Amino acid sequence: MDEHVDDEFVRKARSGGWRSRAVFKLAELDEKYRLVRPGMTVVDLGAAPGAWSQYVARKLDGRGRVIAVDLLPMTGIPGVEVMQGDFGDDELLTGLEALLDGNQVDLVLSDMAPNISGVAAVDQPRAIHLAELALDFAGQHLGPGGNLVAKVFQGEGFDDLVSEARKRFATVRVRKPRASRDRSREVYVVAQNYRVM
């Protein structure tokens, strides 16, 4: 608890009116790779409590569209359409596709993570599966030149996932933002310039 209270990013999130410290992970990646631009359609998977959607909505400033999806309930954010449900569920995916109404997506964000059991042999496959779902969704809905940012945990299946992303995107980088805690195995795959298959 002390670590959380003393965390510089927790303090900065509170003072900036952000919903969580996770906003600084996306902000760093966006600053470096220019991911969020006016006019975009952005889908934020694993969005709760909503800091990434909040960041994108502020940056788009009404010139674009943000759709946030999470299993957990999420308080509304101005300029963000919120869908609650399990992203692995066909019913939710059908609803999301209906919301998109055939329009292509410019940026897919995924901060999805499984409920951690503490058993690596269980947690790692679950985490990789969520990243694969995000990659598959991106493959089906990104327009040419679209981008994907997905949280992935290093371990079994990680190299295969990155390899698959490299088949679909012109540039794939693996980054650990400063706001990611040192002890965490999380990294972010930043895949840019989608090549329509």
PDB file of C-alpha atoms in Angstrom:
ATOM      1  CA  MET A   1       0.000   0.000   0.000  1.00  0.00           C
ATOM      2  CA  ASP A   2       2.846   2.377   0.857  1.00  0.00           C
ATOM      3  CA  GLU A   3       4.394   1.715  -2.544  1.00  0.00           C
ATOM      4  CA  HIS A   4       1.117   2.647  -4.229  1.00  0.00           C
ATOM      5  CA  VAL A   5       0.644   5.842  -2.186  1.00  0.00           C
ATOM      6  CA  ASP A   6       4.263   6.937  -2.759  1.00  0.00           C
ATOM      7  CA  ASP A   7       4.196   6.109  -6.480  1.00  0.00           C
ATOM      8  CA  GLU A   8       4.990   9.210  -8.580  1.00  0.00           C
ATOM      9  CA  PHE A   9       2.556   8.132 -11.285  1.00  0.00           C
ATOM     10  CA  VAL A  10      -0.279   7.640  -8.788  1.00  0.00           C
ATOM     11  CA  ARG A  11       0.327  11.174  -7.504  1.00  0.00           C
ATOM     12  CA  LYS A  12       0.482  12.600 -11.036  1.00  0.00           C
ATOM     13  CA  ALA A  13      -2.714  10.773 -12.024  1.00  0.00           C
ATOM     14  CA  ARG A  14      -4.580  12.215  -9.035  1.00  0.00           C
ATOM     15  CA  SER A  15      -3.362  15.746  -9.650  1.00  0.00           C
ATOM     16  CA  GLY A  16      -4.162  15.507 -13.380  1.00  0.00           C
ATOM     17  CA  GLY A  17      -7.667  14.132 -12.863  1.00  0.00           C
ATOM     18  CA  TRP A  18      -6.831  10.816 -14.537  1.00  0.00           C
ATOM     19  CA  ARG A  19      -8.643   7.617 -13.576  1.00  0.00           C
ATOM     20  CA  SER A  20      -5.446   5.603 -13.055  1.00  0.00           C
ATOM     21  CA  ARG A  21      -1.685   5.708 -13.335  1.00  0.00           C
ATOM     22  CA  ALA A  22      -1.963   3.553 -16.490  1.00  0.00           C
ATOM     23  CA  VAL A  23      -2.586   6.736 -18.476  1.00  0.00           C
ATOM     24  CA  PHE A  24       1.144   7.470 -18.388  1.00  0.00           C
ATOM     25  CA  LYS A  25       1.955   4.194 -20.141  1.00  0.00           C
ATOM     26  CA  LEU A  26      -0.175   5.162 -23.132  1.00  0.00           C
ATOM     27  CA  ALA A  27       0.903   8.807 -23.014  1.00  0.00           C
ATOM     28  CA  GLU A  28       4.574   7.798 -23.246  1.00  0.00           C
ATOM     29  CA  LEU A  29       3.935   5.451 -26.178  1.00  0.00           C
ATOM     30  CA  ASP A  30       1.771   8.048 -27.919  1.00  0.00           C
ATOM     31  CA  GLU A  31       4.379  10.754 -27.489  1.00  0.00           C
ATOM     32  CA  LYS A  32       7.036   8.513 -29.001  1.00  0.00           C
ATOM     33  CA  TYR A  33       5.031   6.950 -31.846  1.00  0.00           C
ATOM     34  CA  ARG A  34       2.249   9.494 -32.551  1.00  0.00           C
ATOM     35  CA  LEU A  35      -0.534   6.961 -32.130  1.00  0.00           C
ATOM     36  CA  VAL A  36      -3.544   9.200 -31.432  1.00  0.00           C
ATOM     37  CA  ARG A  37      -4.599  11.800 -34.008  1.00  0.00           C
ATOM     38  CA  PRO A  38      -7.818  13.755 -34.640  1.00  0.00           C
ATOM     39  CA  GLY A  39     -10.390  12.003 -36.812  1.00  0.00           C
ATOM     40  CA  MET A  40      -9.508   8.495 -35.652  1.00  0.00           C
ATOM     41  CA  THR A  41     -11.782   5.670 -34.570  1.00  0.00           C
ATOM     42  CA  VAL A  42     -10.200   4.029 -31.520  1.00  0.00           C
ATOM     43  CA  VAL A  43     -11.286   0.820 -29.771  1.00  0.00           C
ATOM     44  CA  ASP A  44      -9.985   0.416 -26.202  1.00  0.00           C
ATOM     45  CA  LEU A  45     -10.131  -3.208 -24.982  1.00  0.00           C
ATOM     46  CA  GLY A  46      -9.831  -3.894 -21.263  1.00  0.00           C
ATOM     47  CA  ALA A  47     -10.614  -0.239 -20.704  1.00  0.00           C
ATOM     48  CA  ALA A  48     -11.732  -0.059 -17.046  1.00  0.00           C
ATOM     49  CA  PRO A  49     -11.310   2.095 -15.055  1.00  0.00           C
ATOM     50  CA  GLY A  50     -10.973   4.193 -18.195  1.00  0.00           C
ATOM     51  CA  ALA A  51      -7.714   6.164 -18.099  1.00  0.00           C
ATOM     52  CA  TRP A  52      -6.697   5.211 -21.649  1.00  0.00           C
ATOM     53  CA  SER A  53     -10.132   6.085 -23.064  1.00  0.00           C
ATOM     54  CA  GLN A  54     -10.065   9.304 -21.063  1.00  0.00           C
ATOM     55  CA  TYR A  55      -6.655  10.191 -22.544  1.00  0.00           C
ATOM     56  CA  VAL A  56      -7.748   9.432 -26.119  1.00  0.00           C
ATOM     57  CA  ALA A  57     -11.033  11.339 -25.746  1.00  0.00           C
ATOM     58  CA  ARG A  58      -9.192  14.390 -24.399  1.00  0.00           C
ATOM     59  CA  LYS A  59      -6.703  14.251 -27.233  1.00  0.00           C
ATOM     60  CA  LEU A  60      -9.340  13.803 -29.945  1.00  0.00           C
ATOM     61  CA  ASP A  61     -11.390  16.621 -28.411  1.00  0.00           C
ATOM     62  CA  GLY A  62     -14.595  15.582 -30.182  1.00  0.00           C
ATOM     63  CA  ARG A  63     -12.884  14.940 -33.528  1.00  0.00           C
ATOM     64  CA  GLY A  64     -13.034  11.168 -33.675  1.00  0.00           C
ATOM     65  CA  ARG A  65     -14.623   8.207 -31.952  1.00  0.00           C
ATOM     66  CA  VAL A  66     -13.667   6.176 -28.879  1.00  0.00           C
ATOM     67  CA  ILE A  67     -15.287   2.850 -27.986  1.00  0.00           C
ATOM     68  CA  ALA A  68     -14.306   1.346 -24.612  1.00  0.00           C
ATOM     69  CA  VAL A  69     -14.900  -2.331 -23.808  1.00  0.00           C
ATOM     70  CA  ASP A  70     -14.452  -4.076 -20.467  1.00  0.00           C
ATOM     71  CA  LEU A  71     -15.816  -6.951 -18.439  1.00  0.00           C
ATOM     72  CA  LEU A  72     -16.164  -4.598 -15.464  1.00  0.00           C
ATOM     73  CA  PRO A  73     -18.643  -1.736 -15.234  1.00  0.00           C
ATOM     74  CA  MET A  74     -17.126   1.633 -16.071  1.00  0.00           C
ATOM     75  CA  THR A  75     -18.389   5.089 -15.237  1.00  0.00           C
ATOM     76  CA  GLY A  76     -19.108   7.073 -18.388  1.00  0.00           C
ATOM     77  CA  ILE A  77     -16.544   9.407 -19.931  1.00  0.00           C
ATOM     78  CA  PRO A  78     -17.572  12.319 -22.157  1.00  0.00           C
ATOM     79  CA  GLY A  79     -16.922  11.402 -25.779  1.00  0.00           C
ATOM     80  CA  VAL A  80     -16.566   7.670 -25.097  1.00  0.00           C
ATOM     81  CA  GLU A  81     -19.038   4.903 -25.983  1.00  0.00           C
ATOM     82  CA  VAL A  82     -18.835   2.175 -23.312  1.00  0.00           C
ATOM     83  CA  MET A  83     -19.668  -1.501 -23.792  1.00  0.00           C
ATOM     84  CA  GLN A  84     -19.632  -3.907 -20.846  1.00  0.00           C
ATOM     85  CA  GLY A  85     -18.985  -7.583 -21.411  1.00  0.00           C
ATOM     86  CA  ASP A  86     -16.424 -10.290 -21.985  1.00  0.00           C
ATOM     87  CA  PHE A  87     -14.376  -9.549 -25.106  1.00  0.00           C
ATOM     88  CA  GLY A  88     -13.927 -13.297 -25.604  1.00  0.00           C
ATOM     89  CA  ASP A  89     -17.713 -13.676 -25.913  1.00  0.00           C
ATOM     90  CA  ASP A  90     -19.221 -13.815 -29.418  1.00  0.00           C
ATOM     91  CA  GLU A  91     -22.259 -11.820 -28.317  1.00  0.00           C
ATOM     92  CA  LEU A  92     -20.152  -8.856 -27.230  1.00  0.00           C
ATOM     93  CA  LEU A  93     -18.087  -9.000 -30.406  1.00  0.00           C
ATOM     94  CA  THR A  94     -21.272  -9.011 -32.493  1.00  0.00           C
ATOM     95  CA  GLY A  95     -22.502  -5.949 -30.598  1.00  0.00           C
ATOM     96  CA  LEU A  96     -19.181  -4.171 -31.087  1.00  0.00           C
ATOM     97  CA  GLU A  97     -19.225  -4.919 -34.811  1.00  0.00           C
ATOM     98  CA  ALA A  98     -22.792  -3.582 -35.008  1.00  0.00           C
ATOM     99  CA  LEU A  99     -21.615  -0.391 -33.291  1.00  0.00           C
ATOM    100  CA  LEU A 100     -18.804  -0.030 -35.846  1.00  0.00           C
ATOM    101  CA  ASP A 101     -21.364  -0.559 -38.635  1.00  0.00           C
ATOM    102  CA  GLY A 102     -18.755  -1.665 -41.169  1.00  0.00           C
ATOM    103  CA  ASN A 103     -16.421   1.258 -40.469  1.00  0.00           C
ATOM    104  CA  GLN A 104     -12.736   0.516 -40.122  1.00  0.00           C
ATOM    105  CA  VAL A 105     -10.772   1.206 -36.963  1.00  0.00           C
ATOM    106  CA  ASP A 106      -7.585   3.302 -36.919  1.00  0.00           C
ATOM    107  CA  LEU A 107      -6.181   2.248 -33.542  1.00  0.00           C
ATOM    108  CA  VAL A 108      -6.817  -0.771 -31.314  1.00  0.00           C
ATOM    109  CA  LEU A 109      -5.645  -0.451 -27.716  1.00  0.00           C
ATOM    110  CA  SER A 110      -5.543  -3.451 -25.407  1.00  0.00           C
ATOM    111  CA  ASP A 111      -4.635  -3.249 -21.747  1.00  0.00           C
ATOM    112  CA  MET A 112      -6.495  -6.518 -21.125  1.00  0.00           C
ATOM    113  CA  ALA A 113      -5.083  -8.804 -18.454  1.00  0.00           C
ATOM    114  CA  PRO A 114      -6.462 -11.938 -16.814  1.00  0.00           C
ATOM    115  CA  ASN A 115      -7.320 -12.167 -13.147  1.00  0.00           C
ATOM    116  CA  ILE A 116      -3.957 -13.244 -11.786  1.00  0.00           C
ATOM    117  CA  SER A 117      -3.945 -16.520  -9.847  1.00  0.00           C
ATOM    118  CA  GLY A 118      -0.237 -16.410  -9.034  1.00  0.00           C
ATOM    119  CA  VAL A 119       0.343 -19.662 -10.935  1.00  0.00           C
ATOM    120  CA  ALA A 120       2.488 -18.784 -13.960  1.00  0.00           C
ATOM    121  CA  ALA A 121       1.471 -21.922 -15.879  1.00  0.00           C
ATOM    122  CA  VAL A 122      -2.146 -20.728 -15.676  1.00  0.00           C
ATOM    123  CA  ASP A 123      -1.717 -16.946 -15.894  1.00  0.00           C
ATOM    124  CA  GLN A 124       0.667 -16.807 -18.852  1.00  0.00           C
ATOM    125  CA  PRO A 125      -1.531 -18.718 -21.347  1.00  0.00           C
ATOM    126  CA  ARG A 126      -4.528 -16.608 -20.299  1.00  0.00           C
ATOM    127  CA  ALA A 127      -2.582 -13.386 -20.847  1.00  0.00           C
ATOM    128  CA  ILE A 128      -1.299 -14.534 -24.241  1.00  0.00           C
ATOM    129  CA  HIS A 129      -4.832 -15.559 -25.243  1.00  0.00           C
ATOM    130  CA  LEU A 130      -6.123 -12.042 -24.509  1.00  0.00           C
ATOM    131  CA  ALA A 131      -3.320 -10.495 -26.564  1.00  0.00           C
ATOM    132  CA  GLU A 132      -4.141 -12.920 -29.403  1.00  0.00           C
ATOM    133  CA  LEU A 133      -7.803 -11.841 -29.258  1.00  0.00           C
ATOM    134  CA  ALA A 134      -6.707  -8.207 -29.584  1.00  0.00           C
ATOM    135  CA  LEU A 135      -4.412  -9.052 -32.501  1.00  0.00           C
ATOM    136  CA  ASP A 136      -7.202 -10.990 -34.240  1.00  0.00           C
ATOM    137  CA  PHE A 137      -9.667  -8.144 -33.722  1.00  0.00           C
ATOM    138  CA  ALA A 138      -7.120  -5.698 -35.134  1.00  0.00           C
ATOM    139  CA  GLY A 139      -6.620  -7.984 -38.134  1.00  0.00           C
ATOM    140  CA  GLN A 140     -10.328  -7.974 -38.864  1.00  0.00           C
ATOM    141  CA  HIS A 141     -11.128  -4.313 -38.216  1.00  0.00           C
ATOM    142  CA  LEU A 142      -8.084  -2.095 -38.771  1.00  0.00           C
ATOM    143  CA  GLY A 143      -7.896  -0.150 -41.983  1.00  0.00           C
ATOM    144  CA  PRO A 144      -4.677   0.012 -43.991  1.00  0.00           C
ATOM    145  CA  GLY A 145      -1.972   1.769 -41.973  1.00  0.00           C
ATOM    146  CA  GLY A 146      -3.826   1.186 -38.687  1.00  0.00           C
ATOM    147  CA  ASN A 147      -2.045   0.589 -35.384  1.00  0.00           C
ATOM    148  CA  LEU A 148      -2.277  -1.744 -32.384  1.00  0.00           C
ATOM    149  CA  VAL A 149      -0.953  -1.353 -28.838  1.00  0.00           C
ATOM    150  CA  ALA A 150      -1.357  -4.494 -26.719  1.00  0.00           C
ATOM    151  CA  LYS A 151      -0.198  -5.450 -23.252  1.00  0.00           C
ATOM    152  CA  VAL A 152       1.634  -8.778 -23.210  1.00  0.00           C
ATOM    153  CA  PHE A 153       3.389 -10.646 -20.410  1.00  0.00           C
ATOM    154  CA  GLN A 154       6.816 -11.988 -21.240  1.00  0.00           C
ATOM    155  CA  GLY A 155       6.999 -15.767 -21.052  1.00  0.00           C
ATOM    156  CA  GLU A 156       5.770 -18.764 -22.991  1.00  0.00           C
ATOM    157  CA  GLY A 157       3.935 -17.771 -26.165  1.00  0.00           C
ATOM    158  CA  PHE A 158       5.342 -14.226 -26.206  1.00  0.00           C
ATOM    159  CA  ASP A 159       7.767 -14.739 -29.113  1.00  0.00           C
ATOM    160  CA  ASP A 160       5.079 -16.430 -31.217  1.00  0.00           C
ATOM    161  CA  LEU A 161       2.702 -13.531 -30.646  1.00  0.00           C
ATOM    162  CA  VAL A 162       5.318 -10.950 -31.676  1.00  0.00           C
ATOM    163  CA  SER A 163       6.185 -13.041 -34.719  1.00  0.00           C
ATOM    164  CA  GLU A 164       2.519 -13.142 -35.756  1.00  0.00           C
ATOM    165  CA  ALA A 165       2.236  -9.363 -35.316  1.00  0.00           C
ATOM    166  CA  ARG A 166       5.277  -8.901 -37.577  1.00  0.00           C
ATOM    167  CA  LYS A 167       3.476 -10.748 -40.368  1.00  0.00           C
ATOM    168  CA  ARG A 168       0.622  -8.248 -40.238  1.00  0.00           C
ATOM    169  CA  PHE A 169       2.299  -4.900 -39.491  1.00  0.00           C
ATOM    170  CA  ALA A 170       5.178  -3.078 -41.157  1.00  0.00           C
ATOM    171  CA  THR A 171       6.765  -2.140 -37.816  1.00  0.00           C
ATOM    172  CA  VAL A 172       6.513  -3.991 -34.487  1.00  0.00           C
ATOM    173  CA  ARG A 173       8.273  -2.814 -31.342  1.00  0.00           C
ATOM    174  CA  VAL A 174       8.230  -4.138 -27.788  1.00  0.00           C
ATOM    175  CA  ARG A 175       8.359  -1.416 -25.145  1.00  0.00           C
ATOM    176  CA  LYS A 176       8.176  -1.162 -21.361  1.00  0.00           C
ATOM    177  CA  PRO A 177       6.954   2.328 -20.442  1.00  0.00           C
ATOM    178  CA  ARG A 178       8.416   4.027 -17.382  1.00  0.00           C
ATOM    179  CA  ALA A 179       5.035   3.783 -15.624  1.00  0.00           C
ATOM    180  CA  SER A 180       5.173  -0.043 -15.796  1.00  0.00           C
ATOM    181  CA  ARG A 181       6.414  -1.313 -12.464  1.00  0.00           C
ATOM    182  CA  ASP A 182       9.893  -2.843 -12.588  1.00  0.00           C
ATOM    183  CA  ARG A 183       8.777  -6.139 -11.062  1.00  0.00           C
ATOM    184  CA  SER A 184       5.990  -6.576 -13.629  1.00  0.00           C
ATOM    185  CA  ARG A 185       6.553  -8.834 -16.644  1.00  0.00           C
ATOM    186  CA  GLU A 186       4.225  -6.635 -18.681  1.00  0.00           C
ATOM    187  CA  VAL A 187       5.448  -5.043 -21.875  1.00  0.00           C
ATOM    188  CA  TYR A 188       3.552  -3.426 -24.726  1.00  0.00           C
ATOM    189  CA  VAL A 189       3.624  -4.524 -28.340  1.00  0.00           C
ATOM    190  CA  VAL A 190       3.379  -1.409 -30.501  1.00  0.00           C
ATOM    191  CA  ALA A 191       2.450  -2.584 -34.016  1.00  0.00           C
ATOM    192  CA  GLN A 192       2.172   0.097 -36.676  1.00  0.00           C
ATOM    193  CA  ASN A 193       1.100   0.373 -40.306  1.00  0.00           C
ATOM    194  CA  TYR A 194      -1.242  -2.582 -40.681  1.00  0.00           C
ATOM    195  CA  ARG A 195      -0.936  -4.425 -43.970  1.00  0.00           C
ATOM    196  CA  VAL A 196      -4.389  -5.602 -44.997  1.00  0.00           C
ATOM    197  CA  MET A 197      -4.197  -9.364 -45.583  1.00  0.00           C
TER     198      MET A 197
END
